[in-house]
Tab-separated table of C-alpha atoms in Angstrom:
chain	number	residue	atom	x	y	z
A	300	MET	CA	-33.064	48.498	20.413
A	301	ALA	CA	-34.642	48.991	16.976
A	302	VAL	CA	-34.481	46.116	14.442
A	303	GLN	CA	-33.826	47.129	10.961
A	304	ASP	CA	-36.260	45.599	8.094
A	305	GLY	CA	-33.107	43.967	6.627
A	306	ASP	CA	-31.786	42.307	9.550
A	307	TRP	CA	-35.306	41.012	10.162
A	308	ARG	CA	-35.606	39.208	6.822
A	309	ALA	CA	-32.083	37.986	6.973
A	310	GLY	CA	-32.961	36.559	10.429
A	311	LEU	CA	-36.023	35.057	8.976
A	312	LYS	CA	-34.244	33.546	5.923
A	313	GLY	CA	-31.721	32.085	8.455
A	314	THR	CA	-34.258	30.726	10.542
A	315	GLY	CA	-35.930	29.051	7.616
A	316	ARG	CA	-32.477	27.580	6.697
A	317	LEU	CA	-32.106	26.122	10.048
A	318	ILE	CA	-35.507	24.601	10.363
A	319	SER	CA	-34.901	22.836	6.621
A	320	SER	CA	-31.521	21.680	7.672
A	321	GLY	CA	-33.043	20.205	11.010
A	322	ALA	CA	-35.781	18.513	9.144
A	323	ARG	CA	-33.465	17.001	6.555
A	324	ASP	CA	-31.246	15.742	9.334
A	325	LEU	CA	-34.299	14.371	11.123
A	326	ALA	CA	-35.571	12.376	8.175
A	327	THR	CA	-31.791	11.076	7.601
A	328	GLY	CA	-31.836	9.999	11.418
A	329	LEU	CA	-35.275	8.234	10.983
A	330	VAL	CA	-34.611	6.475	7.770
A	331	ASP	CA	-31.081	5.382	9.379
A	332	LEU	CA	-33.184	3.913	12.310
A	333	LEU	CA	-35.570	2.362	10.387
A	334	LEU	CA	-33.198	1.093	7.327
A	335	PRO	CA	-29.457	1.045	8.878
A	336	PRO	CA	-27.073	1.455	6.171
A	337	MET	CA	-25.480	-1.448	5.218
A	338	ALA	CA	-21.780	-2.032	5.315
A	339	HIS	CA	-19.536	-1.801	2.241
A	340	ASP	CA	-17.578	-4.916	3.149
A	341	SER	CA	-20.614	-7.128	4.012
A	342	ARG	CA	-24.489	-7.124	4.394
A	343	GLU	CA	-24.412	-6.257	7.760
A	344	ALA	CA	-25.976	-2.985	9.156
A	345	THR	CA	-23.528	-0.287	10.386
A	346	ALA	CA	-23.133	3.045	11.622
A	347	SER	CA	-19.288	3.237	11.607
A	348	MET	CA	-18.545	4.902	8.235
A	349	GLY	CA	-20.006	2.035	6.166
A	350	LEU	CA	-17.862	-0.673	7.537
A	351	SER	CA	-18.714	-3.531	9.756
A	352	PRO	CA	-17.026	-4.127	13.221
A	353	ASP	CA	-15.209	-7.204	12.033
A	354	PHE	CA	-13.592	-5.268	9.148
A	355	TRP	CA	-12.437	-2.713	11.535
A	356	SER	CA	-10.757	-5.130	13.853
A	357	ARG	CA	-8.685	-6.803	10.827
A	358	ILE	CA	-7.539	-3.708	8.910
A	359	VAL	CA	-3.918	-2.550	9.616
A	360	PHE	CA	-3.791	1.478	9.289
A	361	LEU	CA	-0.267	2.980	8.925
A	362	GLU	CA	0.752	4.732	11.802
A	363	ASP	CA	4.192	6.670	12.201
A	364	PRO	CA	7.062	5.505	12.188
A	365	VAL	CA	6.814	4.860	8.465
A	366	CYS	CA	9.356	5.281	5.852
A	367	ASP	CA	9.155	9.022	4.303
A	368	GLY	CA	10.208	7.694	0.872
A	369	CYS	CA	7.981	4.809	0.410
A	370	SER	CA	5.746	4.699	3.647
A	371	ALA	CA	6.893	0.936	4.548
A	372	PRO	CA	6.245	0.596	8.078
A	373	PHE	CA	9.033	0.397	10.479
A	374	ASP	CA	9.287	-1.380	13.818
A	375	ILE	CA	10.414	0.859	16.583
A	376	GLU	CA	13.853	-0.388	16.312
A	377	GLU	CA	14.279	0.324	12.810
A	378	ALA	CA	12.915	3.829	13.261
A	379	ALA	CA	15.596	4.667	15.766
A	380	PHE	CA	18.420	4.159	12.978
A	381	ALA	CA	16.574	4.929	9.916
A	382	GLN	CA	16.863	8.684	10.138
A	383	GLY	CA	13.185	8.766	8.230
A	384	ARG	CA	13.844	6.532	5.420
A	385	CYS	CA	14.205	3.123	4.849
A	386	LEU	CA	17.827	1.525	3.651
A	387	VAL	CA	16.119	0.897	0.259
A	388	CYS	CA	14.842	4.558	-0.134
A	389	GLN	CA	18.535	5.721	1.256
A	390	GLN	CA	20.460	4.036	-1.724
A	391	LEU	CA	17.770	4.071	-4.353
A	392	PRO	CA	15.380	6.984	-4.030
A	393	PHE	CA	12.123	7.163	-6.213
A	394	ALA	CA	11.507	10.008	-8.490
A	395	PHE	CA	8.558	10.981	-5.946
A	396	GLU	CA	9.935	12.523	-2.905
A	397	ARG	CA	7.571	11.500	-0.188
A	398	ALA	CA	4.839	9.086	0.130
A	399	ARG	CA	2.087	7.963	2.462
A	400	ALA	CA	-0.503	4.850	2.473
A	401	ALA	CA	-3.397	4.600	4.721
A	402	CYS	CA	-3.254	0.841	5.431
A	403	VAL	CA	-1.673	-2.373	4.698
A	404	TYR	CA	-2.654	-4.050	1.227
A	405	ASP	CA	-3.321	-7.397	2.781
A	406	GLU	CA	-6.082	-10.306	2.916
A	407	ALA	CA	-8.348	-7.848	4.941
A	408	SER	CA	-8.151	-4.612	2.826
A	409	ARG	CA	-7.866	-6.313	-0.493
A	410	PRO	CA	-11.574	-7.324	-1.123
A	411	LEU	CA	-12.580	-4.140	-0.152
A	412	ILE	CA	-10.249	-2.402	-2.531
A	413	LEU	CA	-11.162	-4.607	-5.132
A	414	ARG	CA	-14.417	-4.287	-4.826
A	415	PHE	CA	-14.162	-0.469	-5.385
A	416	LYS	CA	-11.640	-0.974	-8.128
A	417	HIS	CA	-13.392	-3.833	-10.167
A	418	GLY	CA	-16.741	-4.105	-8.563
A	419	ASP	CA	-17.953	-0.709	-9.462
A	420	HIS	CA	-18.786	0.031	-5.931
A	421	GLN	CA	-18.232	4.064	-6.249
A	422	PRO	CA	-19.446	4.892	-2.626
A	423	LEU	CA	-16.222	3.579	-1.133
A	424	ALA	CA	-14.360	6.562	-3.052
A	425	ALA	CA	-15.439	8.957	-0.302
A	426	LEU	CA	-14.586	6.742	2.466
A	427	PHE	CA	-11.105	6.133	1.038
A	428	ALA	CA	-10.271	9.832	0.586
A	429	ARG	CA	-10.795	10.460	4.106
A	430	TRP	CA	-8.591	7.570	4.988
A	431	VAL	CA	-5.758	8.896	2.484
A	432	GLY	CA	-6.518	12.515	4.027
A	433	ARG	CA	-5.526	11.499	7.331
A	434	ALA	CA	-2.415	9.510	6.391
A	435	ALA	CA	-1.043	12.027	3.996
A	436	ALA	CA	-1.835	15.055	5.999
A	437	PRO	CA	1.974	16.328	5.998
A	438	LEU	CA	1.931	16.134	2.160
A	439	LEU	CA	-1.388	17.630	1.939
A	440	ALA	CA	-0.140	20.869	4.026
A	441	GLY	CA	2.915	21.251	1.229
A	442	ALA	CA	0.628	20.703	-1.910
A	443	ASP	CA	-0.169	22.869	-4.590
A	444	ALA	CA	-2.385	20.484	-6.719
A	445	ILE	CA	-3.479	16.930	-6.781
A	446	VAL	CA	-3.051	14.743	-9.734
A	447	PRO	CA	-4.816	11.144	-10.177
A	448	VAL	CA	-3.124	8.288	-11.737
A	449	PRO	CA	-4.532	8.116	-15.077
A	450	LEU	CA	-6.109	5.234	-16.942
A	451	HIS	CA	-5.736	4.643	-20.767
A	452	ARG	CA	-8.981	5.463	-22.444
A	453	SER	CA	-9.811	1.909	-23.608
A	454	ARG	CA	-9.605	0.720	-19.775
A	455	LEU	CA	-11.773	3.755	-18.846
A	456	LEU	CA	-14.174	2.759	-21.292
A	457	SER	CA	-14.384	-0.855	-19.955
A	458	ARG	CA	-14.287	0.034	-16.287
A	459	ARG	CA	-16.161	3.076	-16.739
A	460	PHE	CA	-14.393	5.240	-13.918
A	461	ASN	CA	-10.927	5.843	-12.713
A	462	GLN	CA	-10.573	4.792	-9.402
A	463	ALA	CA	-7.794	7.069	-8.287
A	464	ALA	CA	-9.521	10.077	-10.020
A	465	GLU	CA	-12.761	9.078	-7.602
A	466	ILE	CA	-10.563	9.339	-4.673
A	467	ALA	CA	-8.415	12.379	-5.709
A	468	ARG	CA	-11.664	14.504	-6.353
A	469	PRO	CA	-13.156	14.547	-2.892
A	470	LEU	CA	-9.714	14.681	-1.241
A	471	ALA	CA	-8.944	17.855	-3.364
A	472	ARG	CA	-12.074	19.396	-2.252
A	473	GLN	CA	-11.582	18.575	1.493
A	474	ALA	CA	-8.238	20.252	1.384
A	475	ARG	CA	-9.086	22.986	-0.944
A	476	LEU	CA	-6.228	22.376	-3.496
A	477	ASP	CA	-6.440	22.628	-7.201
A	478	TYR	CA	-7.790	19.212	-8.958
A	479	LEU	CA	-6.059	18.312	-12.146
A	480	PRO	CA	-7.493	15.120	-13.696
A	481	ASP	CA	-6.510	15.981	-17.247
A	482	ALA	CA	-2.860	17.282	-16.363
A	483	LEU	CA	-1.177	13.697	-16.725
A	484	VAL	CA	-2.498	10.998	-19.467
A	485	ARG	CA	-1.932	7.610	-19.941
A	486	VAL	CA	-0.642	7.164	-23.738
A	487	SER	CA	-0.019	3.383	-23.786
A	488	ALA	CA	-2.477	0.904	-22.996
A	489	THR	CA	-0.219	-1.399	-20.835
A	490	ALA	CA	-0.589	-5.005	-19.921
A	491	THR	CA	-1.844	-5.231	-16.393
A	492	GLN	CA	1.000	-5.066	-13.807
A	493	GLY	CA	-0.236	-8.121	-11.725
A	494	GLY	CA	2.083	-11.051	-11.646
A	495	LYS	CA	5.024	-9.036	-13.015
A	496	SER	CA	8.469	-8.752	-11.243
A	497	ALA	CA	9.522	-5.372	-9.954
A	498	ARG	CA	11.599	-4.916	-12.854
A	499	GLY	CA	8.880	-6.080	-15.140
A	500	ARG	CA	6.562	-3.700	-13.805
A	501	ARG	CA	9.129	-0.751	-14.707
A	502	LEU	CA	9.544	-1.674	-18.078
A	503	ASN	CA	5.881	-2.216	-18.482
A	504	VAL	CA	5.018	1.576	-17.581
A	505	LYS	CA	8.552	3.052	-18.528
A	506	LYS	CA	6.936	5.369	-21.239
A	507	ALA	CA	3.241	4.879	-20.530
A	508	PHE	CA	2.623	8.636	-19.142
A	509	ALA	CA	2.753	11.953	-20.381
A	510	VAL	CA	1.731	15.497	-19.442
A	511	THR	CA	-0.808	17.351	-21.723
A	512	GLU	CA	0.093	20.779	-23.052
A	513	ALA	CA	-2.699	22.518	-20.865
A	514	GLY	CA	-1.283	20.441	-17.786
A	515	ARG	CA	2.054	21.558	-18.513
A	516	ARG	CA	0.823	24.897	-17.711
A	517	ARG	CA	-1.001	24.152	-14.346
A	518	ILE	CA	1.866	22.145	-13.023
A	519	LYS	CA	4.891	24.201	-13.713
A	520	GLY	CA	6.943	25.032	-10.598
A	521	ARG	CA	4.259	23.340	-8.317
A	522	ARG	CA	4.627	20.643	-5.973
A	523	ILE	CA	1.852	17.923	-7.076
A	524	LEU	CA	0.238	15.214	-4.704
A	525	LEU	CA	0.009	11.935	-7.126
A	526	ILE	CA	-2.985	9.786	-5.838
A	527	ASP	CA	-3.488	6.186	-6.498
A	528	ASP	CA	-5.205	3.251	-5.047
A	529	VAL	CA	-2.424	0.535	-4.289
A	530	PHE	CA	1.298	0.799	-3.948
A	531	THR	CA	3.140	-2.413	-4.788
A	532	THR	CA	6.652	-1.844	-6.192
A	533	GLY	CA	6.208	1.915	-6.818
A	534	ALA	CA	6.595	1.417	-10.825
A	535	THR	CA	3.448	3.170	-11.684
A	536	ALA	CA	4.137	6.406	-9.447
A	537	GLU	CA	7.442	6.324	-10.345
A	538	ALA	CA	6.616	6.606	-13.951
A	539	CYS	CA	3.991	9.300	-13.402
A	540	ALA	CA	6.598	11.315	-11.360
A	541	ARG	CA	9.216	11.116	-13.799
A	542	ALA	CA	6.739	12.595	-16.560
A	543	LEU	CA	5.589	15.316	-14.124
A	544	MET	CA	9.061	16.437	-13.093
A	545	ALA	CA	9.938	16.529	-16.789
A	546	ALA	CA	7.187	18.690	-17.622
A	547	GLY	CA	8.344	21.288	-15.057
A	548	ALA	CA	6.615	20.080	-11.543
A	549	ARG	CA	8.741	21.445	-8.499
A	550	ALA	CA	8.373	18.253	-6.716
A	551	VAL	CA	5.940	15.151	-6.656
A	552	ASP	CA	4.717	13.386	-3.604
A	553	LEU	CA	2.410	10.168	-3.649
A	554	ALA	CA	-0.652	9.088	-1.492
A	555	VAL	CA	-2.388	5.995	-1.655
A	556	VAL	CA	-5.229	3.856	0.048
A	557	ALA	CA	-2.798	0.778	0.589
A	558	ARG	CA	0.554	-0.410	0.163
A	559	VAL	CA	2.053	-4.178	0.313
A	560	ARG	CA	4.043	-4.324	3.918
A	561	THR	CA	7.345	-5.066	2.493
A	562	ALA	CA	9.760	-2.407	0.717
A	563	ARG	CA	11.312	-2.830	-2.431
A	564	ASP	CA	13.970	-5.681	-3.097
A	565	LEU	CA	17.242	-4.184	-4.313
A	566	ALA	CA	17.714	-7.237	-6.488
A	567	LYS	CA	14.892	-6.621	-8.717
Protein backbone atom coordinates (compact mmCIF):
# COMPACT_ATOMS: atom_id res chain seq x y z
CA MET A 1 0.00 0.00 0.00
CA ALA A 2 1.44 3.39 -1.05
CA VAL A 3 2.20 5.96 1.63
CA GLN A 4 1.19 9.52 0.76
CA ASP A 5 3.79 12.27 1.21
CA GLY A 6 1.56 14.10 3.74
CA ASP A 7 1.09 10.89 5.76
CA TRP A 8 4.85 10.32 5.83
CA ARG A 9 5.52 13.85 7.05
CA ALA A 10 2.78 13.64 9.69
CA GLY A 11 4.14 10.33 10.89
CA LEU A 12 7.63 11.74 11.15
CA LYS A 13 6.39 14.72 13.16
CA GLY A 14 4.38 12.43 15.44
CA THR A 15 7.43 10.23 16.02
CA GLY A 16 9.47 13.32 16.85
CA ARG A 17 6.90 14.43 19.41
CA LEU A 18 6.86 10.96 21.02
CA ILE A 19 10.65 10.91 21.25
CA SER A 20 10.69 14.43 22.70
CA SER A 21 7.96 13.58 25.22
CA GLY A 22 9.69 10.35 26.17
CA ALA A 23 12.99 12.15 26.63
CA ARG A 24 11.36 14.71 28.93
CA ASP A 25 9.67 11.95 30.97
CA LEU A 26 12.97 10.07 31.24
CA ALA A 27 14.81 13.21 32.31
CA THR A 28 12.15 13.99 34.91
CA GLY A 29 12.30 10.45 36.23
CA LEU A 30 16.08 10.58 36.55
CA VAL A 31 15.94 13.93 38.38
CA ASP A 32 13.29 12.56 40.77
CA LEU A 33 15.42 9.48 41.35
CA LEU A 34 18.54 11.50 42.13
CA LEU A 35 16.76 14.39 43.87
CA PRO A 36 13.36 13.11 45.12
CA PRO A 37 10.68 15.81 45.43
CA MET A 38 10.26 17.12 48.94
CA ALA A 39 6.99 16.79 50.81
CA HIS A 40 4.93 19.98 51.08
CA ASP A 41 4.33 19.30 54.77
CA SER A 42 7.88 18.40 55.78
CA ARG A 43 11.44 18.10 54.48
CA GLU A 44 10.96 14.40 53.87
CA ALA A 45 11.36 13.09 50.32
CA THR A 46 8.16 11.67 48.89
CA ALA A 47 6.60 10.33 45.70
CA SER A 48 3.04 10.52 47.07
CA MET A 49 1.59 13.72 45.58
CA GLY A 50 3.98 15.91 47.56
CA LEU A 51 2.92 14.78 51.03
CA SER A 52 4.74 12.66 53.56
CA PRO A 53 3.34 9.25 54.58
CA ASP A 54 2.76 10.59 58.09
CA PHE A 55 0.46 13.29 56.75
CA TRP A 56 -1.61 10.83 54.70
CA SER A 57 -2.12 8.71 57.81
CA ARG A 58 -3.53 11.66 59.78
CA ILE A 59 -5.65 13.60 57.30
CA VAL A 60 -9.43 13.02 57.59
CA PHE A 61 -10.90 13.08 54.10
CA LEU A 62 -14.67 13.53 53.97
CA GLU A 63 -16.57 10.71 52.30
CA ASP A 64 -20.29 10.12 52.00
CA PRO A 65 -22.49 10.29 53.95
CA VAL A 66 -22.21 14.07 54.41
CA CYS A 67 -24.84 16.78 54.61
CA ASP A 68 -25.72 17.96 51.11
CA GLY A 69 -26.25 21.51 52.38
CA CYS A 70 -23.08 22.15 54.41
CA SER A 71 -20.89 19.03 53.94
CA ALA A 72 -20.85 18.26 57.68
CA PRO A 73 -20.00 14.57 58.13
CA PHE A 74 -22.76 12.22 59.28
CA ASP A 75 -22.27 9.03 61.16
CA ILE A 76 -24.11 6.05 59.67
CA GLU A 77 -27.05 6.27 62.10
CA GLU A 78 -27.55 10.01 61.45
CA ALA A 79 -27.46 9.49 57.68
CA ALA A 80 -30.32 7.00 57.85
CA PHE A 81 -32.67 9.69 59.22
CA ALA A 82 -31.21 12.89 57.75
CA GLN A 83 -32.71 12.70 54.26
CA GLY A 84 -29.53 14.17 52.83
CA ARG A 85 -29.37 17.24 55.08
CA CYS A 86 -28.44 17.85 58.70
CA LEU A 87 -31.08 19.20 61.08
CA VAL A 88 -29.57 22.69 60.98
CA CYS A 89 -29.65 22.87 57.16
CA GLN A 90 -33.23 21.59 57.14
CA GLN A 91 -34.32 24.36 59.52
CA LEU A 92 -32.01 27.17 58.40
CA PRO A 93 -30.62 26.55 54.90
CA PHE A 94 -27.78 28.62 53.49
CA ALA A 95 -28.18 30.85 50.44
CA PHE A 96 -25.91 28.44 48.57
CA GLU A 97 -27.72 25.27 47.62
CA ARG A 98 -25.13 22.52 48.16
CA ALA A 99 -21.66 22.25 49.64
CA ARG A 100 -18.72 19.85 49.60
CA ALA A 101 -15.40 19.83 51.48
CA ALA A 102 -12.41 17.64 50.76
CA CYS A 103 -11.30 17.11 54.36
CA VAL A 104 -11.80 18.08 57.98
CA TYR A 105 -10.07 21.26 59.16
CA ASP A 106 -8.17 20.05 62.21
CA GLU A 107 -4.70 19.79 63.69
CA ALA A 108 -3.60 17.61 60.76
CA SER A 109 -4.81 19.71 57.81
CA ARG A 110 -4.54 23.18 59.40
CA PRO A 111 -0.74 23.62 59.15
CA LEU A 112 -0.72 22.68 55.48
CA ILE A 113 -3.60 25.03 54.61
CA LEU A 114 -2.06 27.89 56.60
CA ARG A 115 1.28 27.29 54.89
CA PHE A 116 -0.49 27.73 51.57
CA LYS A 117 -2.63 30.66 52.68
CA HIS A 118 -0.11 32.71 54.64
CA GLY A 119 3.23 31.10 53.80
CA ASP A 120 3.08 31.71 50.04
CA HIS A 121 3.52 27.99 49.29
CA GLN A 122 1.64 28.11 46.00
CA PRO A 123 2.59 24.62 44.69
CA LEU A 124 -0.09 23.35 47.09
CA ALA A 125 -2.79 24.95 44.91
CA ALA A 126 -2.71 22.16 42.32
CA LEU A 127 -2.89 19.52 45.04
CA PHE A 128 -5.86 21.22 46.74
CA ALA A 129 -7.59 21.59 43.35
CA ARG A 130 -7.38 17.82 42.89
CA TRP A 131 -8.81 17.26 46.37
CA VAL A 132 -11.68 19.66 45.76
CA GLY A 133 -12.32 18.19 42.32
CA ARG A 134 -12.76 14.75 43.80
CA ALA A 135 -14.96 15.85 46.71
CA ALA A 136 -17.10 18.23 44.63
CA ALA A 137 -17.53 15.99 41.57
CA PRO A 138 -21.37 16.07 41.86
CA LEU A 139 -21.31 19.87 42.03
CA LEU A 140 -18.89 20.23 39.12
CA ALA A 141 -21.15 18.05 36.99
CA GLY A 142 -23.97 20.58 37.29
CA ALA A 143 -21.95 23.81 37.30
CA ASP A 144 -21.76 26.33 34.47
CA ALA A 145 -18.90 28.44 35.85
CA ILE A 146 -16.45 28.67 38.75
CA VAL A 147 -16.00 31.80 40.90
CA PRO A 148 -13.39 32.13 43.69
CA VAL A 149 -14.17 33.99 46.91
CA PRO A 150 -12.34 37.32 46.36
CA LEU A 151 -9.90 39.20 48.56
CA HIS A 152 -10.06 42.94 49.10
CA ARG A 153 -7.37 44.70 47.03
CA SER A 154 -5.49 45.80 50.18
CA ARG A 155 -5.19 42.23 51.42
CA LEU A 156 -4.34 41.00 47.94
CA LEU A 157 -1.44 43.47 47.81
CA SER A 158 -0.07 42.28 51.15
CA ARG A 159 -0.58 38.56 50.48
CA ARG A 160 0.30 38.79 46.76
CA PHE A 161 -2.18 36.10 45.71
CA ASN A 162 -5.74 34.97 46.37
CA GLN A 163 -5.64 31.42 47.71
CA ALA A 164 -9.20 30.67 46.54
CA ALA A 165 -8.38 31.82 43.01
CA GLU A 166 -5.23 29.69 42.91
CA ILE A 167 -7.39 26.62 43.66
CA ALA A 168 -10.28 27.64 41.40
CA ARG A 169 -8.16 28.26 38.28
CA PRO A 170 -6.75 24.73 37.82
CA LEU A 171 -10.06 23.24 38.95
CA ALA A 172 -11.94 25.13 36.21
CA ARG A 173 -9.35 24.05 33.66
CA GLN A 174 -9.62 20.40 34.68
CA ALA A 175 -13.43 20.49 34.64
CA ARG A 176 -13.55 22.56 31.42
CA LEU A 177 -15.75 25.18 33.02
CA ASP A 178 -15.74 28.97 32.65
CA TYR A 179 -13.44 30.58 35.20
CA LEU A 180 -14.72 33.99 36.36
CA PRO A 181 -12.13 35.50 38.76
CA ASP A 182 -13.41 39.07 38.34
CA ALA A 183 -17.17 38.47 38.52
CA LEU A 184 -17.30 38.90 42.30
CA VAL A 185 -15.34 41.56 44.22
CA ARG A 186 -14.82 42.37 47.86
CA VAL A 187 -15.83 46.00 48.32
CA SER A 188 -15.06 46.28 52.05
CA ALA A 189 -11.74 45.66 53.78
CA THR A 190 -13.34 43.71 56.61
CA ALA A 191 -11.52 42.59 59.73
CA THR A 192 -10.35 39.00 59.88
CA GLN A 193 -13.03 36.44 60.70
CA GLY A 194 -10.77 34.64 63.17
CA GLY A 195 -12.00 34.67 66.75
CA LYS A 196 -15.50 35.93 65.92
CA SER A 197 -18.73 34.14 66.78
CA ALA A 198 -21.02 32.89 64.03
CA ARG A 199 -23.17 36.02 64.39
CA GLY A 200 -20.11 38.26 64.42
CA ARG A 201 -18.81 36.63 61.25
CA ARG A 202 -22.14 37.16 59.46
CA LEU A 203 -22.27 40.84 60.43
CA ASN A 204 -18.62 41.32 59.46
CA VAL A 205 -19.15 40.27 55.84
CA LYS A 206 -22.85 41.07 55.37
CA LYS A 207 -22.27 43.76 52.72
CA ALA A 208 -18.68 42.98 51.84
CA PHE A 209 -19.23 41.51 48.36
CA ALA A 210 -20.63 42.76 45.06
CA VAL A 211 -20.91 41.51 41.49
CA THR A 212 -19.26 43.61 38.77
CA GLU A 213 -21.19 44.74 35.70
CA ALA A 214 -19.15 42.42 33.50
CA GLY A 215 -19.67 39.65 36.04
CA ARG A 216 -23.42 40.20 36.05
CA ARG A 217 -23.60 39.43 32.34
CA ARG A 218 -21.53 36.28 32.73
CA ILE A 219 -23.36 34.77 35.70
CA LYS A 220 -26.97 35.58 34.77
CA GLY A 221 -29.07 32.43 34.63
CA ARG A 222 -26.10 30.17 35.35
CA ARG A 223 -25.25 27.74 38.14
CA ILE A 224 -22.10 28.97 39.90
CA LEU A 225 -19.63 26.89 41.89
CA LEU A 226 -18.04 29.11 44.55
CA ILE A 227 -14.54 28.12 45.72
CA ASP A 228 -12.88 28.89 49.06
CA ASP A 229 -10.20 27.33 51.24
CA VAL A 230 -11.94 26.76 54.59
CA PHE A 231 -15.60 26.50 55.70
CA THR A 232 -16.09 27.51 59.34
CA THR A 233 -19.54 28.97 59.95
CA GLY A 234 -20.30 29.60 56.28
CA ALA A 235 -20.71 33.35 56.78
CA THR A 236 -18.35 34.37 53.97
CA ALA A 237 -19.78 31.89 51.48
CA GLU A 238 -23.30 32.93 52.49
CA ALA A 239 -22.54 36.60 51.76
CA CYS A 240 -20.96 35.72 48.41
CA ALA A 241 -23.87 33.48 47.43
CA ARG A 242 -26.41 36.20 48.26
CA ALA A 243 -24.54 38.71 46.10
CA LEU A 244 -24.36 36.25 43.19
CA MET A 245 -28.04 35.32 43.48
CA ALA A 246 -29.10 38.97 43.68
CA ALA A 247 -27.15 39.59 40.46
CA GLY A 248 -29.04 36.88 38.59
CA ALA A 249 -27.24 33.58 39.19
CA ARG A 250 -29.64 30.64 38.86
CA ALA A 251 -28.05 28.83 41.82
CA VAL A 252 -24.81 28.79 43.82
CA ASP A 253 -22.96 25.78 45.24
CA LEU A 254 -19.85 25.80 47.44
CA ALA A 255 -16.67 23.71 47.39
CA VAL A 256 -13.78 24.09 49.86
CA VAL A 257 -10.57 22.34 50.77
CA ALA A 258 -11.57 21.81 54.41
CA ARG A 259 -14.37 22.43 56.87
CA VAL A 260 -14.65 22.33 60.64
CA ARG A 261 -16.14 19.09 61.87
CA THR A 262 -19.23 20.46 63.65
CA ALA A 263 -22.29 21.97 61.98
CA ARG A 264 -23.56 25.49 62.73
CA ASP A 265 -24.87 26.25 66.20
CA LEU A 266 -28.57 27.26 65.98
CA ALA A 267 -28.22 29.42 69.08
CA LYS A 268 -25.76 31.81 67.38
